[in-house]
Amino acid sequence: MATTDLTWMGATEALQLFKAKKLSPVEMMDAVIKRAEAVKPSLNPFSNLHFEEAREKAKASESRYAKGKATGALEGVPLVLKEEATIAGLPATSGSLPLKDHVADETLAVVERCFDAGAIMHARTTTPEFSSAVITHSKLWGVTRNPWNPDYTPGGSSGGTASAVAAGVAPIGTGSDIGGSIRVPASTCGLVGFKPPYGRNPEGRIFNMDHYAVEGPLARSVSDCILLQNVMAGPHPRDIASLRPKLTLPTTFKSLNGVKIALSMDLGFIEVSKEVQKNTMDAVAKLRDAGAIVEEVDLGWTPSVKTAAFGHLGHIFGGALGPMLRRHRHELTRYVEFLVDRARDSTAADFLEAQRMVGIMYDTLGPLLERYEVLICPTTAIPAVPADHCPVTGHVEINGKEVEPGFDWVMTWPFNVLGHCPVLSVPSGKGRNGVPTGLQIVGPAYEDAKVFRIGAAIEEADPWFTRPARRPKLATTRKKGK
Amino acid sequence: MATSNLHYMGAVEALDLFKKKKLSPVELLDAVIKRADKVQPKINSFSQTFYDEARDAAKKAEAKFARGARTRPLEGLPLAVKDEEGIKGLPSSSGCIAFKDAIADETSYIVERCFNAGAIMHARTTTPEFSCAGFTHTKLWGVTRNPWNLDYTPGGSSGGTGATLAAGAAPLGTGSDIGGSIRIPASCSGVVGFKPPYGRNPQGHIFNLDFYCHPGPMARSVADCALLQNVMAGPHPRDIATLKPKMRLPLEYKPIKGMKIALSMDLGYCEVDKDVQKNTKAAVQKLRDAGAIVEEVDLQWTWKTLTAAVNYLAHLFGGTLAEVMRSHRHEMTPYAEWFGDFGARTTAMDYIESLDVAGEMYDTLGPIMEKYDALVCPTNAISAVPADFSPTTETIKINGKEVDPFLGWVMTYPFNIMSRCPVLSVPSGHDRKDVPTGLQIVGRTYDDPTVFQIGAAVEEADPWYTKPSRRPKV
């Protein structure tokens, strides 16, 4: 099979061919390793490489298939893991210079599940420092770039994973999301990214106690996203908040005929660029063609949502990173310094105000989601910011208005405030600069299948990555100017 | 049941007799009100009464049963509602004299469900100020006392409900629990109280986002408690944290033969009074006699658990009092003032640290709960503190050792930290002062039915309230 085909093959298809013995995990691993080496210089998505071990594991996988032995749900499938997902004995730097020699002593539950299912990690991927931004650059790892246009960011904080998956380095990857960190990179890289409801996937300490924070899958297709999500999901004895019973997503969905969908272009208060609006309406047209009834709604939300979201995040990050800032200020990135400084005076009152906002927001969204199947809105307000954009000093202009450079260009964090809601981000189109845009599909609390049903319908109308014309062009050297 | 004992009839039994037209809701309510009038001067467990409205509602319920109409799960049953639950148009003072004229503009979701299920609220029950203590006395309502021994507290913060149930002044009552406030009064008052898993029962903002916090049912029997829980439980469109789907508990229980139950007498660190230990062992024996295997385990928890809980509660719950403190400090009780002050001193780091402790606690509890069907331990380390106990000026000693006066005498708050575990508190005996003691039955996360099944086994071996000799002499 042509290497190009293997580079871009999805996990679901690969597994079928592995089982039919028409393809070996060794062939696939060779192809993606080759691809990883090719894109590394221009995209820089890797924190660590594990090619040799991966090749060994692929051989063992090949043998299991050949002998007809029992195989896991991801047997032999190449997988990239966000560095933040700790693996016992491996570096756990959080992209931070002071922690560059730090090694994890525990493996994150969702990672354990991927490995137990037979997935093979050949690379770990970059993040911003402490996964605290929606871009991906750090003093430790440098700048990670978007395969669709390397001048732009692949988003963050799961930017390395998204860049790698969109570039054909792996069909699936893991991410985590506390303010948008699965969905923003999914959107900028043209991928499918799922932020599950709080408690659906086991989370590590202490973030399993924070309803904003979850682990989730990224992939190039809805079916691959479901495949990985079904491995990650389920109760875990180390995470008390993990829900019972395990929710297994279906892989086929009923038609959308007559299904009512609520649309909010701007969530009531966010400045959204014309090209994102256009791509969003293109996605709406696809849904209408599929038989759905799409109606614009007024959520009644205001900028106080942002104050609340960052009051909460500031309290957590400020509390957790305060000592790090005190001891290592000058080694940290500007954006971490800024975040923790601002959070230093965060009080319980700020945190409680954020909790109040959940109620105020859900007072409209809750009843709305009793009347509509899902809510849809853009994932980001512009396709992406430049790859080396500084979330503190950078400039972001939308519709002629200057907005805050940290988080005003993304529309994801309201659904971390409402973290019990499942959210799927699917591609909605591209910007003038070639960078993809995304659509968020928000379901009622704990009703994951609903968002995949809608996402599958959009994908069916216009699948990405299935042909060369729908993939980023191989970037082995950085293009200047474009 | 003879009319003189009608006020002690259970809810499940009463409903059955209503349906068979052998008893009228009017008769039951009359008996309950008569009993309430007799005991209130002593126990002082009501903040407000609605006897006329309740009688009207009971007549309507009687008519429904008489004509064989379809009736609702709690049709015609008298219900004592914890004053803390907002009821549209009714006073919402939180037990604080500064707010004695405040009126609620919304009814709490669980109370709405009880009303929609046909329950009849004849009274609201007392709490400590802002429901922030394990006893029940305020400047506004005075001291609420334990029907078993009037010198002692019926517990708190749902102490009014606990005392009311024990005295026979209602068959069902509501409670809420953020550090033990359903289970402490259940234990002190000798009744059954259920702390559901976080998210099982709906709450309003903002406490629905506080994983320590849960509303829940209290009653004199396990089945009555389940009856009420089944009405309270279930997803709610305004509470994003509510679990799906709704969980329905059975009202009859299979034997516990062969079940494996873990026992921790002290959670690894608590000082536990000798009488409590004795009663806990007696309860364990009942479980063994019923065929369960009960094994002692070492949770390896420490006093860090208490520090974490106090810091967390003070940070968030105490944080909500900050505004009240600014304008009304001098009208507040000393214990509420202390709580608000302590809260103001806690930091984000204290909060994060409490989450770390939660992780450490589950490191041992999680694996234990994979091996065992449930864990049992005492509810309170001593039966109860005095009715007018003042934690800011008085001390508590257990086995000669001084313990934290706010939470050092209870063993409930660790399961507010481990809040996805359901916990049922059932009576385990009396202490030397005749004050009841309780047993906590802690289930695996989200496994409510198991704790009811085990509770039913303890109860079956020795039911309370079914005979005059098993009731308090008020």
PDB file of N, CA, C and O in Angstrom, chain B residues 7 13 26 40 61 71 96 116-117 130 133 159 167 171 234 250 285 296 312 383 385 387 418 430 432:
ATOM      1  N   HIS B   7     -49.145   8.686  65.317  1.00  0.00           N
ATOM      2  CA  HIS B   7     -48.112   9.636  64.905  1.00  0.00           C
ATOM      3  C   HIS B   7     -46.779   8.948  64.631  1.00  0.00           C
ATOM      4  O   HIS B   7     -45.911   9.524  64.008  1.00  0.00           O
ATOM      5  N   GLU B  13     -46.161   2.459  55.180  1.00  0.00           N
ATOM      6  CA  GLU B  13     -47.342   1.797  55.737  1.00  0.00           C
ATOM      7  C   GLU B  13     -48.581   2.687  55.593  1.00  0.00           C
ATOM      8  O   GLU B  13     -49.650   2.226  55.195  1.00  0.00           O
ATOM      9  N   VAL B  26     -56.331  12.690  56.739  1.00  0.00           N
ATOM     10  CA  VAL B  26     -56.780  13.640  57.759  1.00  0.00           C
ATOM     11  C   VAL B  26     -56.504  13.085  59.155  1.00  0.00           C
ATOM     12  O   VAL B  26     -56.022  13.800  60.037  1.00  0.00           O
ATOM     13  N   GLN B  40     -43.499  20.154  71.047  1.00  0.00           N
ATOM     14  CA  GLN B  40     -42.776  21.368  70.664  1.00  0.00           C
ATOM     15  C   GLN B  40     -42.262  22.185  71.843  1.00  0.00           C
ATOM     16  O   GLN B  40     -41.128  22.672  71.791  1.00  0.00           O
ATOM     17  N   ALA B  61     -56.575  15.213  49.794  1.00  0.00           N
ATOM     18  CA  ALA B  61     -55.931  13.915  49.573  1.00  0.00           C
ATOM     19  C   ALA B  61     -56.891  12.788  49.951  1.00  0.00           C
ATOM     20  O   ALA B  61     -57.007  11.782  49.246  1.00  0.00           O
ATOM     21  N   THR B  71     -53.163   8.353  42.560  1.00  0.00           N
ATOM     22  CA  THR B  71     -52.483   9.169  43.573  1.00  0.00           C
ATOM     23  C   THR B  71     -50.980   9.171  43.337  1.00  0.00           C
ATOM     24  O   THR B  71     -50.431   8.280  42.687  1.00  0.00           O
ATOM     25  N   CYS B  96     -31.129  33.557  60.819  1.00  0.00           N
ATOM     26  CA  CYS B  96     -30.391  34.750  61.243  1.00  0.00           C
ATOM     27  C   CYS B  96     -31.355  35.901  61.491  1.00  0.00           C
ATOM     28  O   CYS B  96     -32.159  36.230  60.614  1.00  0.00           O
ATOM     29  N   ASN B 116     -45.109  18.303  44.390  1.00  0.00           N
ATOM     30  CA  ASN B 116     -45.713  17.724  43.191  1.00  0.00           C
ATOM     31  C   ASN B 116     -46.054  16.252  43.379  1.00  0.00           C
ATOM     32  O   ASN B 116     -46.868  15.704  42.647  1.00  0.00           O
ATOM     33  N   ALA B 117     -45.411  15.613  44.360  1.00  0.00           N
ATOM     34  CA  ALA B 117     -45.682  14.198  44.636  1.00  0.00           C
ATOM     35  C   ALA B 117     -46.792  14.047  45.676  1.00  0.00           C
ATOM     36  O   ALA B 117     -47.112  12.932  46.079  1.00  0.00           O
ATOM     37  N   PHE B 130     -27.387  29.869  59.284  1.00  0.00           N
ATOM     38  CA  PHE B 130     -26.782  29.554  57.982  1.00  0.00           C
ATOM     39  C   PHE B 130     -26.450  28.061  57.832  1.00  0.00           C
ATOM     40  O   PHE B 130     -25.644  27.687  56.994  1.00  0.00           O
ATOM     41  N   ALA B 133     -23.483  24.421  61.282  1.00  0.00           N
ATOM     42  CA  ALA B 133     -22.980  23.736  62.476  1.00  0.00           C
ATOM     43  C   ALA B 133     -23.641  22.370  62.653  1.00  0.00           C
ATOM     44  O   ALA B 133     -24.676  22.090  62.037  1.00  0.00           O
ATOM     45  N   GLY B 159     -31.088  19.544  62.319  1.00  0.00           N
ATOM     46  CA  GLY B 159     -31.446  19.067  63.650  1.00  0.00           C
ATOM     47  C   GLY B 159     -32.933  19.156  63.933  1.00  0.00           C
ATOM     48  O   GLY B 159     -33.498  18.308  64.624  1.00  0.00           O
ATOM     49  N   ALA B 167     -39.413  12.388  67.457  1.00  0.00           N
ATOM     50  CA  ALA B 167     -40.513  12.646  68.397  1.00  0.00           C
ATOM     51  C   ALA B 167     -41.862  12.230  67.835  1.00  0.00           C
ATOM     52  O   ALA B 167     -42.873  12.303  68.531  1.00  0.00           O
ATOM     53  N   PRO B 171     -43.666  11.924  59.669  1.00  0.00           N
ATOM     54  CA  PRO B 171     -43.092  10.648  59.240  1.00  0.00           C
ATOM     55  C   PRO B 171     -41.928  10.815  58.268  1.00  0.00           C
ATOM     56  O   PRO B 171     -41.127   9.905  58.105  1.00  0.00           O
ATOM     57  N   GLY B 234     -33.124  12.677  40.592  1.00  0.00           N
ATOM     58  CA  GLY B 234     -33.334  12.773  39.156  1.00  0.00           C
ATOM     59  C   GLY B 234     -32.815  14.062  38.539  1.00  0.00           C
ATOM     60  O   GLY B 234     -32.721  15.090  39.216  1.00  0.00           O
ATOM     61  N   PRO B 250     -35.290   0.399  45.214  1.00  0.00           N
ATOM     62  CA  PRO B 250     -36.362  -0.503  45.634  1.00  0.00           C
ATOM     63  C   PRO B 250     -36.766  -0.175  47.072  1.00  0.00           C
ATOM     64  O   PRO B 250     -35.990   0.430  47.814  1.00  0.00           O
ATOM     65  N   GLN B 285     -22.119  -6.978  64.282  1.00  0.00           N
ATOM     66  CA  GLN B 285     -22.547  -8.343  64.584  1.00  0.00           C
ATOM     67  C   GLN B 285     -23.853  -8.668  63.864  1.00  0.00           C
ATOM     68  O   GLN B 285     -24.047  -9.778  63.361  1.00  0.00           O
ATOM     69  N   GLU B 296     -12.053  -5.710  59.055  1.00  0.00           N
ATOM     70  CA  GLU B 296     -11.492  -4.396  59.372  1.00  0.00           C
ATOM     71  C   GLU B 296     -10.475  -4.016  58.319  1.00  0.00           C
ATOM     72  O   GLU B 296      -9.700  -4.848  57.860  1.00  0.00           O
ATOM     73  N   TYR B 312     -11.761  23.800  53.009  1.00  0.00           N
ATOM     74  CA  TYR B 312     -12.640  23.817  51.836  1.00  0.00           C
ATOM     75  C   TYR B 312     -13.977  24.475  52.177  1.00  0.00           C
ATOM     76  O   TYR B 312     -14.439  25.370  51.470  1.00  0.00           O
ATOM     77  N   SER B 383     -21.941  10.490  70.928  1.00  0.00           N
ATOM     78  CA  SER B 383     -23.351  10.477  70.518  1.00  0.00           C
ATOM     79  C   SER B 383     -23.809  11.868  70.102  1.00  0.00           C
ATOM     80  O   SER B 383     -24.348  12.048  69.016  1.00  0.00           O
ATOM     81  N   VAL B 385     -23.292  16.457  71.230  1.00  0.00           N
ATOM     82  CA  VAL B 385     -22.820  17.502  72.141  1.00  0.00           C
ATOM     83  C   VAL B 385     -24.053  18.079  72.851  1.00  0.00           C
ATOM     84  O   VAL B 385     -25.185  17.807  72.450  1.00  0.00           O
ATOM     85  N   ALA B 387     -27.134  20.464  73.972  1.00  0.00           N
ATOM     86  CA  ALA B 387     -28.060  21.150  73.063  1.00  0.00           C
ATOM     87  C   ALA B 387     -27.623  22.587  72.775  1.00  0.00           C
ATOM     88  O   ALA B 387     -27.797  23.087  71.669  1.00  0.00           O
ATOM     89  N   MET B 418     -15.381  12.654  49.896  1.00  0.00           N
ATOM     90  CA  MET B 418     -15.554  11.490  49.009  1.00  0.00           C
ATOM     91  C   MET B 418     -17.012  11.441  48.561  1.00  0.00           C
ATOM     92  O   MET B 418     -17.688  10.421  48.682  1.00  0.00           O
ATOM     93  N   HIS B 430     -27.804   3.185  71.724  1.00  0.00           N
ATOM     94  CA  HIS B 430     -27.842   4.376  72.577  1.00  0.00           C
ATOM     95  C   HIS B 430     -26.564   4.423  73.390  1.00  0.00           C
ATOM     96  O   HIS B 430     -25.943   3.386  73.640  1.00  0.00           O
ATOM     97  N   ARG B 432     -24.619   5.844  77.115  1.00  0.00           N
ATOM     98  CA  ARG B 432     -24.990   5.755  78.535  1.00  0.00           C
ATOM     99  C   ARG B 432     -25.972   6.845  78.959  1.00  0.00           C
ATOM    100  O   ARG B 432     -26.597   6.767  79.987  1.00  0.00           O
TER     101      ARG B 432
END
